Amino acid sequence: MLRNQKDQMEESIEIILEKLVQMTKDVVAKISNEANQCLNVVLAKYDPFRCLAVIVPLLVTDDEKTLVMCINCLTKLVGRLSQEELVAQLPSFLPALFDAFSNQSPDIRKTVVFCLVDIYIMLGKAFVPYLEGLSSTQLRLVTIYANRISQARSGAPIDANQ
């Protein structure tokens, strides 16, 4: 339905997206996996701004699984935005990402790093001023991963000192 009846589903995509995020935590693996597949379709094919409007508020949660899932969703959505659109959206979600970066859970911190790295790779040195809220250790971690991934993809490192 999400793929073939997009026009009919578009009207209520926010409700569908929120329910899918909840269903990814289902204890029945088949339900959780199907919800994940549907979630990927929504994140890839539907309006990224409407999806962000659902995902960003969910970044403020104490539920580890929901937080990891929402950060993963955010990572997929930022990849669909232009540089200008992404810069305009940063204030809406960076504070929550920075909070999550200090979480006790290594899974949450790792997910945050990869999200920030993807943003860094998209925006390059223009992203550096936004990273001032990170500790020096966190900033170093993000720049190291960004450089490694950037070099692996293109052979060109990102210089955080520029």
Coordinates of N, CA, C and O in Angstrom, one line a residue:
M1 N 0.8 -1.2 0.0 CA 0.0 0.0 0.0 C 0.9 1.3 0.0 O 0.6 2.2 -0.7
L2 N 1.9 1.2 0.8 CA 2.8 2.4 0.9 C 3.5 2.7 -0.4 O 3.7 3.9 -0.8
R3 N 3.8 1.7 -1.2 CA 4.5 1.9 -2.5 C 3.5 2.2 -3.6 O 3.7 3.0 -4.4
N4 N 2.4 1.4 -3.6 CA 1.5 1.4 -4.8 C 0.3 2.4 -4.7 O -0.4 2.6 -5.6
Q5 N 0.0 2.8 -3.5 CA -1.1 3.7 -3.3 C -0.7 4.9 -2.5 O -1.3 5.4 -1.6
K6 N 0.4 5.5 -3.0 CA 1.1 6.6 -2.3 C 0.1 7.8 -2.1 O 0.0 8.4 -1.1
D7 N -0.6 8.1 -3.2 CA -1.5 9.2 -3.1 C -2.6 9.1 -2.0 O -2.9 10.1 -1.3
Q8 N -3.1 7.9 -1.8 CA -4.1 7.7 -0.8 C -3.5 7.7 0.6 O -4.1 8.1 1.6
M9 N -2.3 7.2 0.7 CA -1.6 7.1 2.0 C -1.0 8.5 2.5 O -0.8 8.7 3.6
E10 N -0.7 9.3 1.5 CA 0.0 10.6 1.8 C -0.8 11.4 2.8 O -0.2 12.1 3.7
E11 N -2.1 11.4 2.8 CA -2.9 12.2 3.6 C -2.7 11.9 5.1 O -2.7 12.8 5.9
S12 N -2.4 10.7 5.4 CA -2.2 10.3 6.9 C -0.9 9.8 7.2 O -0.7 9.0 8.1
I13 N 0.1 10.2 6.4 CA 1.5 9.7 6.6 C 2.1 9.9 8.0 O 2.8 9.1 8.5
E14 N 1.7 11.0 8.6 CA 2.3 11.3 9.9 C 1.8 10.2 10.9 O 2.6 9.7 11.7
I15 N 0.5 9.9 10.9 CA 0.0 8.9 11.8 C 0.6 7.5 11.5 O 1.0 6.8 12.4
I16 N 0.7 7.2 10.2 CA 1.3 5.9 9.8 C 2.8 5.8 10.3 O 3.2 4.8 10.8
L17 N 3.5 6.9 10.1 CA 4.9 6.9 10.5 C 5.1 6.7 12.0 O 5.9 5.9 12.4
E18 N 4.3 7.4 12.7 CA 4.4 7.2 14.2 C 4.1 5.8 14.6 O 4.7 5.2 15.5
K19 N 3.0 5.2 14.0 CA 2.6 3.9 14.4 C 3.7 2.9 14.0 O 4.0 1.9 14.7
L20 N 4.4 3.1 12.8 CA 5.4 2.2 12.3 C 6.6 2.2 13.3 O 7.2 1.2 13.6
V21 N 7.0 3.4 13.8 CA 8.1 3.5 14.7 C 7.8 2.7 16.0 O 8.6 2.0 16.5
Q22 N 6.5 2.8 16.5 CA 6.1 2.1 17.6 C 6.2 0.6 17.4 O 6.6 -0.2 18.2
M23 N 5.7 0.2 16.2 CA 5.7 -1.3 15.8 C 7.1 -1.9 15.6 O 7.2 -3.1 15.7
T24 N 8.1 -1.1 15.4 CA 9.4 -1.7 15.2 C 9.9 -2.2 16.5 O 10.9 -3.0 16.5
K25 N 9.3 -1.9 17.6 CA 9.7 -2.4 18.9 C 8.9 -3.7 19.3 O 9.1 -4.2 20.4
D26 N 8.0 -4.1 18.4 CA 7.2 -5.3 18.7 C 8.1 -6.5 19.1 O 9.1 -6.7 18.5
V27 N 7.6 -7.3 20.1 CA 8.4 -8.5 20.5 C 8.3 -9.6 19.4 O 9.2 -10.4 19.4
V28 N 7.3 -9.6 18.6 CA 7.3 -10.6 17.5 C 8.1 -10.1 16.4 O 7.9 -9.0 15.8
A29 N 9.2 -10.8 16.1 CA 10.2 -10.4 15.1 C 9.6 -10.1 13.7 O 10.0 -9.2 13.1
K30 N 8.6 -10.9 13.3 CA 8.0 -10.8 12.0 C 7.4 -9.4 11.9 O 7.5 -8.7 10.9
I31 N 6.7 -9.0 12.9 CA 6.0 -7.7 13.0 C 7.0 -6.6 13.0 O 6.9 -5.6 12.2
S32 N 8.0 -6.7 13.8 CA 9.0 -5.7 13.9 C 9.8 -5.5 12.6 O 10.0 -4.4 12.1
N33 N 10.1 -6.6 11.9 CA 10.8 -6.6 10.6 C 9.9 -6.0 9.5 O 10.4 -5.2 8.7
E34 N 8.7 -6.3 9.5 CA 7.8 -5.7 8.5 C 7.6 -4.2 8.7 O 7.6 -3.5 7.8
A35 N 7.5 -3.9 10.0 CA 7.3 -2.4 10.3 C 8.6 -1.7 9.9 O 8.5 -0.6 9.3
N36 N 9.8 -2.3 10.1 CA 11.0 -1.7 9.6 C 11.0 -1.5 8.1 O 11.5 -0.5 7.6
Q37 N 10.6 -2.5 7.4 CA 10.6 -2.4 5.9 C 9.6 -1.3 5.5 O 9.9 -0.5 4.6
C38 N 8.4 -1.2 6.1 CA 7.5 -0.2 5.8 C 8.0 1.2 6.1 O 7.9 2.2 5.4
L39 N 8.7 1.3 7.2 CA 9.3 2.5 7.7 C 10.3 3.0 6.6 O 10.4 4.2 6.3
N40 N 11.1 2.1 6.1 CA 12.1 2.4 5.1 C 11.4 3.0 3.8 O 11.9 3.9 3.2
V41 N 10.3 2.4 3.5 CA 9.6 2.9 2.3 C 9.1 4.3 2.5 O 9.2 5.2 1.7
V42 N 8.5 4.6 3.7 CA 8.0 5.9 4.0 C 9.1 6.9 4.0 O 9.0 8.0 3.4
L43 N 10.2 6.6 4.6 CA 11.4 7.5 4.7 C 12.0 7.8 3.4 O 12.5 8.9 3.1
A44 N 11.9 6.8 2.4 CA 12.5 7.0 1.1 C 11.5 7.7 0.1 O 12.0 8.4 -0.8
K45 N 10.2 7.5 0.3 CA 9.3 7.9 -0.8 C 8.4 9.1 -0.4 O 7.8 9.7 -1.3
Y46 N 8.2 9.4 0.8 CA 7.3 10.4 1.2 C 8.0 11.7 1.6 O 9.2 11.7 1.8
D47 N 7.3 12.8 1.7 CA 7.8 14.1 1.9 C 8.7 14.1 3.1 O 8.3 13.8 4.3
P48 N 10.0 14.4 3.0 CA 11.0 14.3 4.1 C 10.6 15.3 5.2 O 10.9 15.0 6.4
F49 N 10.0 16.4 4.8 CA 9.7 17.4 5.9 C 8.6 17.0 6.7 O 8.6 17.2 7.9
R50 N 7.6 16.3 6.1 CA 6.5 15.8 6.9 C 7.0 14.6 7.8 O 6.6 14.5 9.0
C51 N 7.9 13.9 7.3 CA 8.5 12.8 8.1 C 9.3 13.4 9.3 O 9.3 12.9 10.4
L52 N 10.1 14.4 9.0 CA 10.9 15.1 10.1 C 10.0 15.6 11.1 O 10.3 15.6 12.3
A53 N 8.8 16.1 10.8 CA 7.9 16.7 11.7 C 7.4 15.6 12.7 O 7.1 15.9 13.9
V54 N 7.4 14.4 12.3 CA 7.1 13.3 13.2 C 8.3 12.8 14.0 O 8.2 12.6 15.2
I55 N 9.4 12.6 13.3 CA 10.6 12.0 13.9 C 11.3 12.9 15.0 O 11.7 12.5 16.0
V56 N 11.4 14.2 14.6 CA 12.2 15.1 15.5 C 11.6 15.1 17.0 O 12.4 15.0 17.9
P57 N 10.3 15.3 17.2 CA 9.8 15.3 18.5 C 10.0 13.9 19.3 O 10.2 13.9 20.5
L58 N 10.1 12.8 18.5 CA 10.4 11.5 19.1 C 11.8 11.4 19.6 O 12.1 10.4 20.2
L59 N 12.7 12.3 19.2 CA 14.1 12.2 19.6 C 14.2 12.5 21.1 O 15.3 12.3 21.7
V60 N 13.2 13.0 21.7 CA 13.2 13.3 23.1 C 12.4 12.2 23.8 O 11.2 12.4 24.0
T61 N 13.1 11.2 24.1 CA 12.5 10.0 24.7 C 13.5 9.3 25.6 O 14.7 9.4 25.4
D62 N 13.0 8.6 26.6 CA 13.9 7.8 27.5 C 14.0 6.4 27.0 O 14.7 5.6 27.5
D63 N 13.2 6.0 26.0 CA 13.1 4.7 25.5 C 14.3 4.4 24.5 O 14.3 5.1 23.4
E64 N 15.2 3.6 24.9 CA 16.4 3.4 24.1 C 16.1 2.9 22.7 O 16.7 3.5 21.7
K65 N 15.2 1.9 22.5 CA 14.9 1.4 21.2 C 14.3 2.5 20.3 O 14.6 2.6 19.1
T66 N 13.4 3.2 20.9 CA 12.7 4.3 20.1 C 13.7 5.4 19.7 O 13.7 5.8 18.5
L67 N 14.6 5.7 20.6 CA 15.6 6.7 20.3 C 16.6 6.3 19.2 O 16.8 7.0 18.2
V68 N 17.1 5.1 19.3 CA 17.9 4.5 18.2 C 17.2 4.5 16.9 O 17.7 4.9 15.8
M69 N 16.0 4.0 16.9 CA 15.2 4.0 15.7 C 15.0 5.4 15.1 O 15.1 5.6 13.9
C70 N 14.6 6.3 15.9 CA 14.4 7.7 15.4 C 15.7 8.4 14.9 O 15.6 9.1 13.9
I71 N 16.8 8.1 15.5 CA 18.0 8.7 15.0 C 18.4 8.0 13.7 O 18.8 8.7 12.7
N72 N 18.1 6.7 13.5 CA 18.4 6.0 12.3 C 17.4 6.6 11.2 O 17.9 6.8 10.0
C73 N 16.2 6.9 11.6 CA 15.2 7.5 10.6 C 15.7 8.9 10.2 O 15.7 9.3 9.0
L74 N 16.2 9.7 11.2 CA 16.7 11.0 10.9 C 17.9 10.9 9.9 O 18.0 11.7 9.0
T75 N 18.8 10.0 10.1 CA 19.9 9.8 9.3 C 19.5 9.6 7.8 O 20.0 10.2 6.9
K76 N 18.5 8.8 7.7 CA 17.9 8.5 6.3 C 17.3 9.8 5.7 O 17.4 10.0 4.5
L77 N 16.6 10.5 6.5 CA 15.9 11.7 6.1 C 16.9 12.8 5.7 O 16.7 13.5 4.7
V78 N 17.9 13.0 6.5 CA 18.9 14.1 6.1 C 19.5 13.9 4.8 O 19.9 14.8 4.1
G79 N 19.7 12.6 4.4 CA 20.3 12.3 3.2 C 19.4 12.7 2.0 O 19.9 12.7 0.8
R80 N 18.2 12.9 2.2 CA 17.2 13.3 1.1 C 17.1 14.8 1.0 O 16.4 15.3 0.1
L81 N 17.7 15.6 1.9 CA 17.6 17.0 1.8 C 18.8 17.6 1.1 O 19.9 17.1 1.0
S82 N 18.5 18.8 0.5 CA 19.6 19.6 -0.1 C 20.5 20.2 1.0 O 20.0 20.2 2.2
Q83 N 21.6 20.7 0.7 CA 22.5 21.3 1.7 C 21.7 22.5 2.4 O 21.7 22.6 3.6
E84 N 21.0 23.3 1.6 CA 20.3 24.4 2.2 C 19.2 24.0 3.1 O 19.0 24.5 4.1
E85 N 18.4 23.0 2.6 CA 17.3 22.5 3.4 C 17.8 21.9 4.7 O 17.2 22.1 5.8
L86 N 18.9 21.1 4.7 CA 19.5 20.5 5.8 C 20.0 21.6 6.9 O 19.6 21.5 8.0
V87 N 20.7 22.6 6.4 CA 21.1 23.7 7.3 C 19.9 24.3 8.0 O 20.0 24.6 9.2
A88 N 18.8 24.5 7.2 CA 17.6 25.2 7.8 C 17.0 24.3 8.9 O 16.4 24.8 9.8
Q89 N 17.2 23.0 8.7 CA 16.5 22.0 9.7 C 17.4 21.7 10.9 O 16.9 21.2 11.9
L90 N 18.7 22.0 10.8 CA 19.6 21.7 11.9 C 19.1 22.1 13.3 O 19.2 21.3 14.3
P91 N 18.7 23.4 13.4 CA 18.3 23.8 14.8 C 17.1 23.0 15.4 O 17.0 22.9 16.6
S92 N 16.3 22.3 14.5 CA 15.2 21.6 15.0 C 15.6 20.2 15.7 O 14.9 19.7 16.5
F93 N 16.7 19.7 15.3 CA 17.1 18.4 15.8 C 18.5 18.3 16.4 O 18.7 17.3 17.2
L94 N 19.4 19.2 16.2 CA 20.7 19.1 16.8 C 20.8 19.1 18.3 O 21.5 18.3 18.9
P95 N 20.0 19.9 19.0 CA 20.0 19.8 20.4 C 19.6 18.4 21.0 O 20.3 17.9 21.9
A96 N 18.7 17.8 20.4 CA 18.3 16.5 20.8 C 19.3 15.5 20.5 O 19.6 14.5 21.3
L97 N 20.0 15.6 19.3 CA 21.1 14.7 19.0 C 22.3 14.9 20.0 O 22.9 13.9 20.4
F98 N 22.6 16.1 20.3 CA 23.7 16.4 21.2 C 23.4 15.8 22.6 O 24.2 15.2 23.3
D99 N 22.1 15.9 23.0 CA 21.7 15.3 24.3 C 21.9 13.7 24.2 O 22.3 13.1 25.2
A100 N 21.4 13.2 23.1 CA 21.5 11.7 23.0 C 23.0 11.3 22.9 O 23.3 10.1 23.3
F101 N 23.9 12.1 22.5 CA 25.3 11.8 22.4 C 25.9 11.6 23.8 O 26.9 10.9 24.0
S102 N 25.3 12.1 24.8 CA 25.7 12.0 26.2 C 25.0 10.8 26.9 O 25.2 10.6 28.1
N103 N 24.2 10.1 26.2 CA 23.4 9.0 26.8 C 24.4 7.9 27.3 O 25.4 7.7 26.7
Q104 N 23.9 7.2 28.3 CA 24.7 6.1 28.8 C 24.8 4.9 27.8 O 25.8 4.1 27.9
S105 N 23.9 4.8 27.0 CA 23.8 3.6 26.0 C 24.8 3.8 24.9 O 24.8 4.7 24.1
P106 N 25.8 2.8 24.7 CA 26.7 2.9 23.6 C 26.0 2.8 22.3 O 26.5 3.4 21.3
D107 N 24.9 2.1 22.2 CA 24.1 2.0 20.9 C 23.6 3.3 20.5 O 23.6 3.7 19.3
I108 N 23.1 4.1 21.5 CA 22.6 5.4 21.1 C 23.7 6.3 20.7 O 23.6 7.0 19.7
R109 N 24.8 6.3 21.4 CA 25.9 7.2 21.1 C 26.5 6.8 19.7 O 26.8 7.7 18.9
K110 N 26.6 5.6 19.4 CA 27.1 5.1 18.1 C 26.2 5.6 17.0 O 26.6 6.1 15.9
T111 N 24.9 5.5 17.2 CA 23.9 5.9 16.2 C 24.0 7.4 16.0 O 23.9 7.9 14.8
V112 N 24.2 8.2 17.0 CA 24.4 9.6 16.9 C 25.6 10.0 16.1 O 25.6 10.8 15.2
V113 N 26.7 9.3 16.4 CA 27.9 9.5 15.7 C 27.7 9.4 14.2 O 28.1 10.2 13.4
F114 N 27.1 8.3 13.8 CA 26.9 8.0 12.4 C 26.0 9.0 11.7 O 26.2 9.4 10.6
C115 N 25.0 9.5 12.5 CA 24.1 10.5 11.9 C 24.9 11.8 11.7 O 24.8 12.5 10.7
L116 N 25.6 12.2 12.8 CA 26.4 13.5 12.7 C 27.5 13.4 11.5 O 27.7 14.3 10.8
V117 N 28.1 12.2 11.4 CA 29.1 12.0 10.3 C 28.4 12.2 9.0 O 29.0 12.8 8.1
D118 N 27.2 11.6 8.8 CA 26.5 11.8 7.5 C 26.2 13.3 7.2 O 26.4 13.7 6.1
I119 N 25.8 14.0 8.2 CA 25.6 15.4 8.1 C 26.9 16.1 7.7 O 26.9 17.0 6.8
Y120 N 27.9 15.8 8.4 CA 29.2 16.4 8.2 C 29.7 16.2 6.8 O 30.2 17.1 6.1
I121 N 29.5 15.0 6.3 CA 30.0 14.6 4.9 C 29.1 15.4 3.9 O 29.7 15.9 2.9
M122 N 27.9 15.6 4.2 CA 27.0 16.4 3.3 C 27.4 17.9 3.3 O 27.4 18.5 2.2
L123 N 27.6 18.4 4.5 CA 27.8 19.9 4.6 C 29.3 20.3 4.6 O 29.6 21.5 4.4
G124 N 30.2 19.4 4.9 CA 31.6 19.7 4.9 C 31.9 20.7 6.0 O 31.3 20.7 7.1
K125 N 32.9 21.6 5.8 CA 33.3 22.5 6.8 C 32.2 23.5 7.3 O 32.3 24.1 8.4
A126 N 31.2 23.7 6.5 CA 30.0 24.5 6.9 C 29.3 24.0 8.2 O 28.7 24.7 8.9
F127 N 29.5 22.7 8.5 CA 28.9 22.1 9.6 C 29.7 22.3 10.9 O 29.1 22.2 12.0
V128 N 31.0 22.6 10.8 CA 31.8 22.7 12.0 C 31.3 23.7 13.0 O 31.3 23.4 14.2
P129 N 30.8 24.9 12.7 CA 30.3 25.8 13.7 C 29.1 25.2 14.5 O 28.9 25.6 15.7
Y130 N 28.4 24.3 13.9 CA 27.2 23.7 14.6 C 27.7 22.7 15.6 O 26.9 22.3 16.4
L131 N 28.9 22.3 15.5 CA 29.4 21.2 16.4 C 30.0 21.8 17.7 O 30.5 21.0 18.5
E132 N 29.9 23.1 17.9 CA 30.5 23.7 19.1 C 29.9 23.1 20.4 O 30.5 23.2 21.4
G133 N 28.7 22.6 20.3 CA 28.0 22.0 21.5 C 28.6 20.7 21.9 O 28.2 20.2 23.0
L134 N 29.5 20.1 21.1 CA 30.1 18.8 21.5 C 31.4 19.0 22.3 O 32.0 20.1 22.2
S135 N 31.7 18.1 23.1 CA 33.0 18.1 23.9 C 34.1 17.8 22.8 O 33.8 17.4 21.7
S136 N 35.3 18.1 23.2 CA 36.4 17.9 22.3 C 36.6 16.5 21.9 O 36.9 16.2 20.8
T137 N 36.3 15.6 22.8 CA 36.4 14.1 22.5 C 35.3 13.7 21.5 O 35.6 13.0 20.6
Q138 N 34.1 14.2 21.7 CA 33.0 13.9 20.8 C 33.3 14.5 19.4 O 33.1 13.8 18.4
L139 N 33.8 15.7 19.4 CA 34.1 16.4 18.1 C 35.2 15.6 17.4 O 35.1 15.3 16.2
R140 N 36.2 15.2 18.1 CA 37.3 14.4 17.5 C 36.7 13.1 16.9 O 37.1 12.7 15.8
L141 N 35.8 12.4 17.7 CA 35.3 11.2 17.2 C 34.5 11.4 15.9 O 34.7 10.6 14.9
V142 N 33.7 12.4 15.8 CA 32.9 12.7 14.6 C 33.8 13.0 13.5 O 33.6 12.5 12.4
T143 N 34.8 13.8 13.7 CA 35.7 14.2 12.6 C 36.6 13.0 12.1 O 36.8 12.9 10.9
I144 N 37.0 12.2 13.0 CA 37.8 11.0 12.6 C 36.9 10.1 11.7 O 37.4 9.6 10.7
Y145 N 35.7 9.8 12.2 CA 34.8 8.9 11.4 C 34.5 9.6 10.0 O 34.4 8.9 9.0
A146 N 34.2 10.9 10.1 CA 33.9 11.6 8.8 C 35.0 11.5 7.8 O 34.8 11.3 6.6
N147 N 36.2 11.7 8.3 CA 37.4 11.6 7.4 C 37.6 10.2 6.9 O 37.8 10.0 5.7
R148 N 37.4 9.2 7.7 CA 37.6 7.8 7.3 C 36.5 7.5 6.2 O 36.8 6.9 5.2
I149 N 35.3 7.8 6.5 CA 34.2 7.5 5.5 C 34.4 8.3 4.2 O 34.2 7.8 3.1
S150 N 34.7 9.6 4.4 CA 34.9 10.4 3.2 C 36.0 9.9 2.4 O 35.9 9.8 1.1
Q151 N 37.1 9.5 3.0 CA 38.3 8.9 2.2 C 37.9 7.6 1.5 O 38.3 7.4 0.4
A152 N 37.1 6.8 2.2 CA 36.7 5.5 1.7 C 35.8 5.8 0.4 O 35.9 5.0 -0.5
R153 N 34.9 6.8 0.5 CA 34.0 7.1 -0.6 C 34.7 7.8 -1.8 O 34.4 7.5 -2.9
S154 N 35.5 8.7 -1.5 CA 36.0 9.6 -2.6 C 37.6 9.7 -2.6 O 38.1 10.2 -3.6
G155 N 38.2 9.4 -1.5 CA 39.6 9.6 -1.4 C 40.0 11.0 -0.9 O 41.1 11.3 -0.8
A156 N 39.0 11.8 -0.7 CA 39.2 13.2 -0.2 C 38.9 13.4 1.2 O 37.7 13.2 1.6
P157 N 39.8 13.7 2.1 CA 39.5 13.9 3.5 C 38.8 15.3 3.8 O 38.9 16.2 3.0
I158 N 38.1 15.3 4.9 CA 37.4 16.5 5.3 C 38.3 17.1 6.4 O 38.7 16.4 7.3
D159 N 38.7 18.4 6.2 CA 39.5 19.0 7.2 C 38.7 19.9 8.1 O 38.2 20.9 7.7
A160 N 38.6 19.5 9.4 CA 37.8 20.3 10.4 C 38.5 21.6 10.7 O 37.8 22.5 11.3
N161 N 39.7 21.8 10.4 CA 40.4 23.0 10.8 C 40.3 24.1 9.7 O 40.8 25.2 9.9
Q162 N 39.6 23.8 8.6 CA 39.5 24.9 7.6 C 38.4 25.8 7.9 O 37.5 25.6 8.5

